[in-house]
Coordinates of C-alpha atoms in Angstrom, one line a residue:
M587 CA 139.2 26.3 -16.6
A588 CA 139.1 22.5 -16.4
Q589 CA 137.6 20.5 -19.2
I590 CA 134.9 18.1 -18.0
T591 CA 132.5 15.4 -19.4
L592 CA 128.8 15.6 -19.6
I593 CA 128.4 13.4 -16.4
E594 CA 130.8 15.7 -14.6
A595 CA 128.8 18.7 -15.7
V596 CA 125.7 17.1 -14.1
T597 CA 127.6 16.7 -10.8
Q598 CA 128.9 20.2 -11.0
A599 CA 125.5 21.7 -11.6
L600 CA 124.0 19.7 -8.7
A601 CA 126.8 20.8 -6.4
W602 CA 126.4 24.5 -7.3
E603 CA 122.7 24.5 -6.8
M604 CA 122.9 22.6 -3.5
A605 CA 125.6 25.0 -2.2
H606 CA 123.5 28.1 -3.1
D607 CA 120.0 26.9 -2.3
P608 CA 119.3 24.8 0.9
A609 CA 115.9 23.7 -0.5
V610 CA 117.6 21.5 -3.1
V611 CA 117.8 17.8 -2.2
V612 CA 118.9 14.8 -4.2
L613 CA 117.3 11.4 -3.8
G614 CA 117.3 8.0 -5.5
E615 CA 118.7 4.5 -5.4
D616 CA 122.4 4.5 -4.5
V617 CA 122.9 8.2 -5.1
G618 CA 124.5 8.8 -1.8
V619 CA 127.2 6.4 -0.6
N620 CA 127.9 5.0 -4.1
G621 CA 127.4 8.3 -6.0
G622 CA 124.9 6.7 -8.4
V623 CA 125.3 4.0 -11.0
F624 CA 127.1 6.4 -13.4
R625 CA 128.6 8.4 -10.6
A626 CA 126.5 11.5 -11.4
T627 CA 126.2 12.3 -7.7
Q628 CA 129.6 11.2 -6.6
G629 CA 130.9 13.1 -3.5
L630 CA 127.7 15.0 -2.9
Q631 CA 126.6 13.1 0.2
Q632 CA 130.0 13.6 1.7
K633 CA 129.8 17.3 1.0
F634 CA 126.1 18.0 1.9
G635 CA 125.2 15.1 4.2
P636 CA 122.7 12.2 4.1
E637 CA 119.7 14.5 4.8
R638 CA 120.2 16.3 1.5
V639 CA 121.5 13.4 -0.6
I640 CA 119.2 10.6 0.3
D641 CA 119.7 6.9 -0.5
T642 CA 116.2 5.6 -1.0
P643 CA 114.8 2.0 -1.1
L644 CA 114.8 0.2 -4.5
D645 CA 111.3 1.5 -5.2
E646 CA 110.8 3.9 -8.0
T647 CA 107.1 4.5 -7.1
T648 CA 108.1 5.7 -3.6
I649 CA 110.9 7.9 -5.1
A650 CA 108.4 9.6 -7.5
G651 CA 105.7 10.1 -4.8
L652 CA 108.2 11.4 -2.2
T653 CA 109.4 13.9 -4.8
V654 CA 105.9 15.3 -5.3
G655 CA 105.4 15.7 -1.6
L656 CA 108.7 17.4 -1.0
A657 CA 108.2 19.8 -3.9
A658 CA 104.7 20.6 -2.9
Q659 CA 105.9 21.6 0.6
G660 CA 108.6 24.0 -0.5
M661 CA 111.6 21.8 -1.3
K662 CA 113.3 21.4 -4.7
P663 CA 114.0 17.7 -5.0
V664 CA 116.1 16.2 -7.8
A665 CA 115.1 12.6 -8.1
E666 CA 117.1 10.0 -10.1
A667 CA 115.8 7.0 -11.9
Q668 CA 118.8 4.7 -12.3
F669 CA 117.9 4.0 -16.0
E670 CA 115.2 5.5 -18.2
G671 CA 113.7 2.0 -18.4
F672 CA 113.0 2.1 -14.6
I673 CA 110.9 5.2 -14.9
Y674 CA 107.7 3.5 -15.9
P675 CA 106.6 2.8 -12.2
M676 CA 107.2 6.5 -11.6
M677 CA 104.8 7.7 -14.3
E678 CA 101.6 7.6 -12.2
H679 CA 103.0 10.1 -9.7
I680 CA 104.6 12.2 -12.5
A681 CA 101.5 12.3 -14.7
C682 CA 98.7 12.3 -12.1
H683 CA 100.3 14.5 -9.4
A684 CA 103.5 16.3 -10.3
A685 CA 102.2 17.5 -13.7
R686 CA 98.7 18.4 -12.4
M687 CA 99.3 19.9 -9.0
R688 CA 99.3 23.6 -10.2
T689 CA 96.1 23.1 -12.1
R690 CA 94.5 20.9 -9.4
T691 CA 95.1 23.5 -6.7
R692 CA 94.5 26.5 -8.9
G693 CA 98.0 27.7 -8.3
R694 CA 98.1 27.2 -4.6
L695 CA 100.7 24.4 -4.9
H696 CA 103.3 23.7 -7.5
V697 CA 105.9 21.0 -7.9
P698 CA 109.4 22.4 -8.6
A699 CA 110.9 19.0 -9.1
V700 CA 113.4 17.5 -11.5
Y701 CA 113.3 13.8 -12.5
R702 CA 116.7 12.8 -13.9
A703 CA 117.2 9.6 -15.9
P704 CA 120.2 8.2 -17.8
W705 CA 118.6 7.8 -21.3
G706 CA 119.1 5.9 -24.5
G707 CA 121.2 3.1 -26.1
G708 CA 124.7 2.6 -27.2
I709 CA 126.4 1.3 -24.0
R710 CA 125.9 -2.4 -24.5
A711 CA 123.3 -2.6 -21.7
P712 CA 120.8 -5.4 -21.0
E713 CA 117.0 -5.1 -21.4
H714 CA 115.3 -2.1 -19.8
H715 CA 118.5 -0.1 -19.8
S716 CA 118.5 1.4 -23.3
E717 CA 115.1 2.9 -24.0
A718 CA 114.5 6.2 -25.8
N719 CA 111.2 7.1 -24.2
E720 CA 111.1 10.9 -24.1
H721 CA 108.0 10.9 -26.4
L722 CA 105.9 9.3 -23.7
F723 CA 106.3 12.4 -21.6
T724 CA 105.8 15.0 -24.3
N725 CA 102.1 14.2 -24.4
I726 CA 101.6 15.0 -20.7
P727 CA 100.5 18.6 -20.0
G728 CA 102.4 20.4 -17.2
L729 CA 105.8 18.7 -17.9
R730 CA 108.9 20.1 -19.4
V731 CA 111.1 17.5 -21.2
V732 CA 114.8 18.5 -21.5
M733 CA 117.7 16.7 -23.0
P734 CA 121.3 18.0 -23.1
S735 CA 123.7 17.0 -25.8
S736 CA 127.0 18.5 -24.4
P737 CA 128.7 19.2 -21.1
A738 CA 128.0 22.9 -21.3
R739 CA 124.4 22.4 -22.1
A740 CA 124.0 19.7 -19.4
Y741 CA 125.3 22.2 -16.8
G742 CA 123.3 25.2 -17.9
L743 CA 120.1 23.3 -18.6
L744 CA 120.1 21.4 -15.3
L745 CA 120.5 24.6 -13.4
A746 CA 117.6 26.0 -15.2
A747 CA 115.5 22.9 -14.6
I748 CA 116.1 22.9 -10.9
R749 CA 115.1 26.6 -10.8
D750 CA 112.0 26.1 -12.8
P751 CA 108.8 26.3 -10.7
D752 CA 107.2 23.2 -12.4
P753 CA 108.3 19.6 -12.9
V754 CA 111.0 18.8 -15.5
M755 CA 112.0 15.5 -17.0
F756 CA 115.7 15.7 -17.5
F757 CA 117.0 12.9 -19.7
E758 CA 120.8 12.5 -19.9
P759 CA 122.1 10.6 -23.0
K760 CA 124.3 8.1 -21.3
R761 CA 126.1 7.1 -24.5
I762 CA 127.9 10.5 -24.5
Y763 CA 128.3 10.7 -20.7
R764 CA 132.1 10.4 -21.1
Q765 CA 132.5 10.6 -24.8
Y766 CA 134.2 14.0 -24.9
K767 CA 135.1 17.0 -22.7
E768 CA 134.7 20.7 -23.0
E769 CA 135.4 23.8 -20.8
V770 CA 132.4 24.5 -18.6
P771 CA 132.6 27.5 -16.2
D772 CA 131.3 26.7 -12.8
D773 CA 129.6 30.0 -12.5
G774 CA 126.0 29.1 -11.8
E775 CA 124.8 30.6 -15.2
A776 CA 121.8 28.8 -16.4
L777 CA 120.9 28.3 -20.1
P778 CA 117.4 29.2 -21.3
L779 CA 114.8 26.5 -21.4
D780 CA 112.2 26.3 -24.2
V781 CA 114.6 27.3 -26.9
C782 CA 116.5 25.4 -29.6
F783 CA 120.2 25.8 -30.2
V784 CA 121.4 26.3 -33.8
L785 CA 124.8 24.4 -33.7
R786 CA 125.7 24.9 -37.3
D787 CA 124.5 27.4 -40.0
G788 CA 123.5 26.0 -43.4
S789 CA 121.5 26.9 -46.5
D790 CA 120.5 23.6 -48.2
V791 CA 118.8 21.4 -45.6
T792 CA 117.8 21.6 -41.9
L793 CA 118.8 18.7 -39.7
V794 CA 116.8 18.7 -36.4
T795 CA 117.8 16.4 -33.6
W796 CA 118.3 16.1 -29.8
G797 CA 120.3 14.1 -27.2
A798 CA 123.0 11.7 -28.2
Q799 CA 122.1 11.9 -31.9
V800 CA 123.5 15.4 -32.1
K801 CA 126.9 13.8 -32.5
E802 CA 125.9 11.7 -35.5
T803 CA 124.0 14.6 -37.0
L804 CA 126.9 17.0 -36.8
E805 CA 129.1 14.3 -38.4
A806 CA 126.6 13.9 -41.1
A807 CA 126.7 17.7 -41.7
D808 CA 130.5 17.5 -42.0
A809 CA 130.1 14.6 -44.5
L810 CA 127.5 16.6 -46.6
A811 CA 129.8 19.6 -46.6
K812 CA 132.5 17.5 -48.4
E813 CA 129.9 17.0 -51.1
G814 CA 129.1 20.7 -51.3
I815 CA 125.8 20.4 -49.3
S816 CA 125.3 23.0 -46.6
A817 CA 123.4 21.6 -43.6
E818 CA 122.0 23.6 -40.7
V819 CA 121.9 21.6 -37.4
I820 CA 119.4 22.4 -34.7
D821 CA 119.5 20.8 -31.2
L822 CA 116.1 21.0 -29.6
A823 CA 117.5 20.8 -26.1
T824 CA 114.1 21.4 -24.6
V825 CA 111.9 18.8 -26.4
K826 CA 108.8 20.2 -24.8
P827 CA 107.6 22.9 -25.0
L828 CA 109.0 23.0 -28.6
D829 CA 110.6 26.1 -29.9
F830 CA 109.0 25.6 -33.3
D831 CA 109.8 29.2 -34.5
T832 CA 113.5 28.4 -34.7
I833 CA 112.8 25.3 -36.8
A834 CA 110.4 27.2 -39.1
E835 CA 112.8 30.0 -39.6
S836 CA 115.5 27.6 -40.6
V837 CA 113.2 25.6 -43.0
A838 CA 112.1 28.9 -44.6
K839 CA 115.8 29.4 -45.5
T840 CA 116.8 25.8 -46.5
H841 CA 113.4 24.6 -47.8
R842 CA 114.2 21.0 -46.6
C843 CA 114.2 19.2 -43.3
V844 CA 115.5 15.9 -41.9
I845 CA 114.5 15.0 -38.3
V846 CA 116.7 12.5 -36.4
H847 CA 115.8 10.7 -33.2
E848 CA 116.6 7.5 -31.4
A849 CA 113.1 6.6 -30.3
P850 CA 110.9 4.3 -32.3
R851 CA 109.5 5.9 -35.5
T852 CA 105.7 5.6 -34.8
A853 CA 104.5 8.5 -32.7
G854 CA 108.1 9.5 -31.9
F855 CA 108.4 13.3 -31.3
G856 CA 109.7 13.7 -34.8
A857 CA 106.2 13.1 -36.0
E858 CA 105.0 16.1 -34.1
I859 CA 107.6 18.3 -35.6
A860 CA 106.8 17.0 -39.1
A861 CA 103.1 17.7 -38.5
R862 CA 103.8 21.3 -37.4
L863 CA 105.9 21.8 -40.5
A864 CA 103.0 20.5 -42.6
E865 CA 100.6 22.9 -40.9
H866 CA 102.7 26.0 -40.8
S867 CA 105.6 25.6 -43.3
M868 CA 104.0 23.7 -46.2
F869 CA 104.8 26.4 -48.8
D870 CA 108.4 26.7 -47.6
L871 CA 109.2 23.0 -48.2
Y872 CA 110.6 21.9 -51.5
A873 CA 110.5 18.2 -50.5
P874 CA 108.7 15.9 -48.0
V875 CA 110.1 16.0 -44.5
E876 CA 112.4 13.0 -43.8
R877 CA 112.7 11.1 -40.5
V878 CA 115.7 9.1 -39.5
T879 CA 114.7 7.2 -36.4
G880 CA 114.9 4.0 -34.3
Y881 CA 112.7 1.2 -35.5
D882 CA 109.3 0.1 -34.2
T883 CA 110.9 -2.7 -32.1
H884 CA 112.5 -2.9 -28.7
I885 CA 116.1 -1.8 -28.9
P886 CA 118.2 -5.0 -29.5
L887 CA 121.0 -6.3 -27.3
F888 CA 124.5 -5.0 -27.9
R889 CA 125.4 -7.0 -31.0
L890 CA 122.8 -5.2 -33.0
E891 CA 122.1 -2.0 -31.1
M892 CA 124.3 0.2 -33.2
K893 CA 122.4 -1.0 -36.3
Y894 CA 119.2 0.2 -34.6
L895 CA 120.4 3.7 -33.8
P896 CA 120.4 6.3 -36.6
S897 CA 123.8 6.4 -38.3
V898 CA 125.7 9.1 -40.1
Q899 CA 125.1 7.2 -43.3
R900 CA 121.3 7.1 -42.8
I901 CA 121.2 10.8 -42.1
V902 CA 123.3 11.7 -45.1
E903 CA 121.1 9.5 -47.4
A904 CA 118.0 11.2 -46.0
A905 CA 119.4 14.6 -46.6
K906 CA 120.3 13.8 -50.2
R907 CA 116.8 12.4 -50.8
T908 CA 115.4 15.9 -49.9
L909 CA 117.7 17.4 -52.5
T910 CA 116.6 15.2 -55.4
V911 CA 113.0 16.4 -55.4

């Protein structure tokens, strides 16, 4: 079994589903001939033809609207926004049509569509190429928000997203697109949506994160272990709907929680998790919930962007603060 990167896992999942379901089509800017900016769709047009891997005009609004129409009429479109920062013109169709279609038509129509977007900072990109904007979509009823953090989870979660009967926002952390490889069976086996993955067991503090920050959070858990602190690491994977039960169960065991995310601090999704812990797990907590996040600014250009992103040191310091109370 070959070892592949996260971006190769995305390609592998798309190829599997297109080979086994003729309703699946891929569309977006440069996804066909060029295989996408990051080569996530490389080779698919040559294999499945231009009617199923469609190079669209440079018009995100059209891509989003076309996706709604295709899905409502029986297709399973997978639309790509070249970067997460280009997804804003797509939001009207996503929020007003894709997410509402089932409710609007009382179940007569639904939108089994996936909106893919390379997400987040850390690749020395210019403006509008580095946002962490998943929290904007978690407030929209009718949408799932999914973010893989490894090749295996990218493969299994993308298959599940394409098979879901409702629209899914699928954010791919581009900083880890090619960061490491792992063995991923190309067997068409989907992973479950709407559940967290406990990546590391621990007893002293719970570290909750998602996307590219899983890497730093696991490294922070290793650093804490060297100091005799046992950290449990949870990868949300499906940001919305949130599998809060897994988090609550962990906090009932560790009695402390640190939430790590790349998005700006104010109204980031970490605030929602902290609020639920306050509502439902207050008496399990021995210390206030800590958040390690991006700052309430636009992500800076490459010289400073790694100072903006949560670091191993910041996560370790936050975990230690929960242990001093």
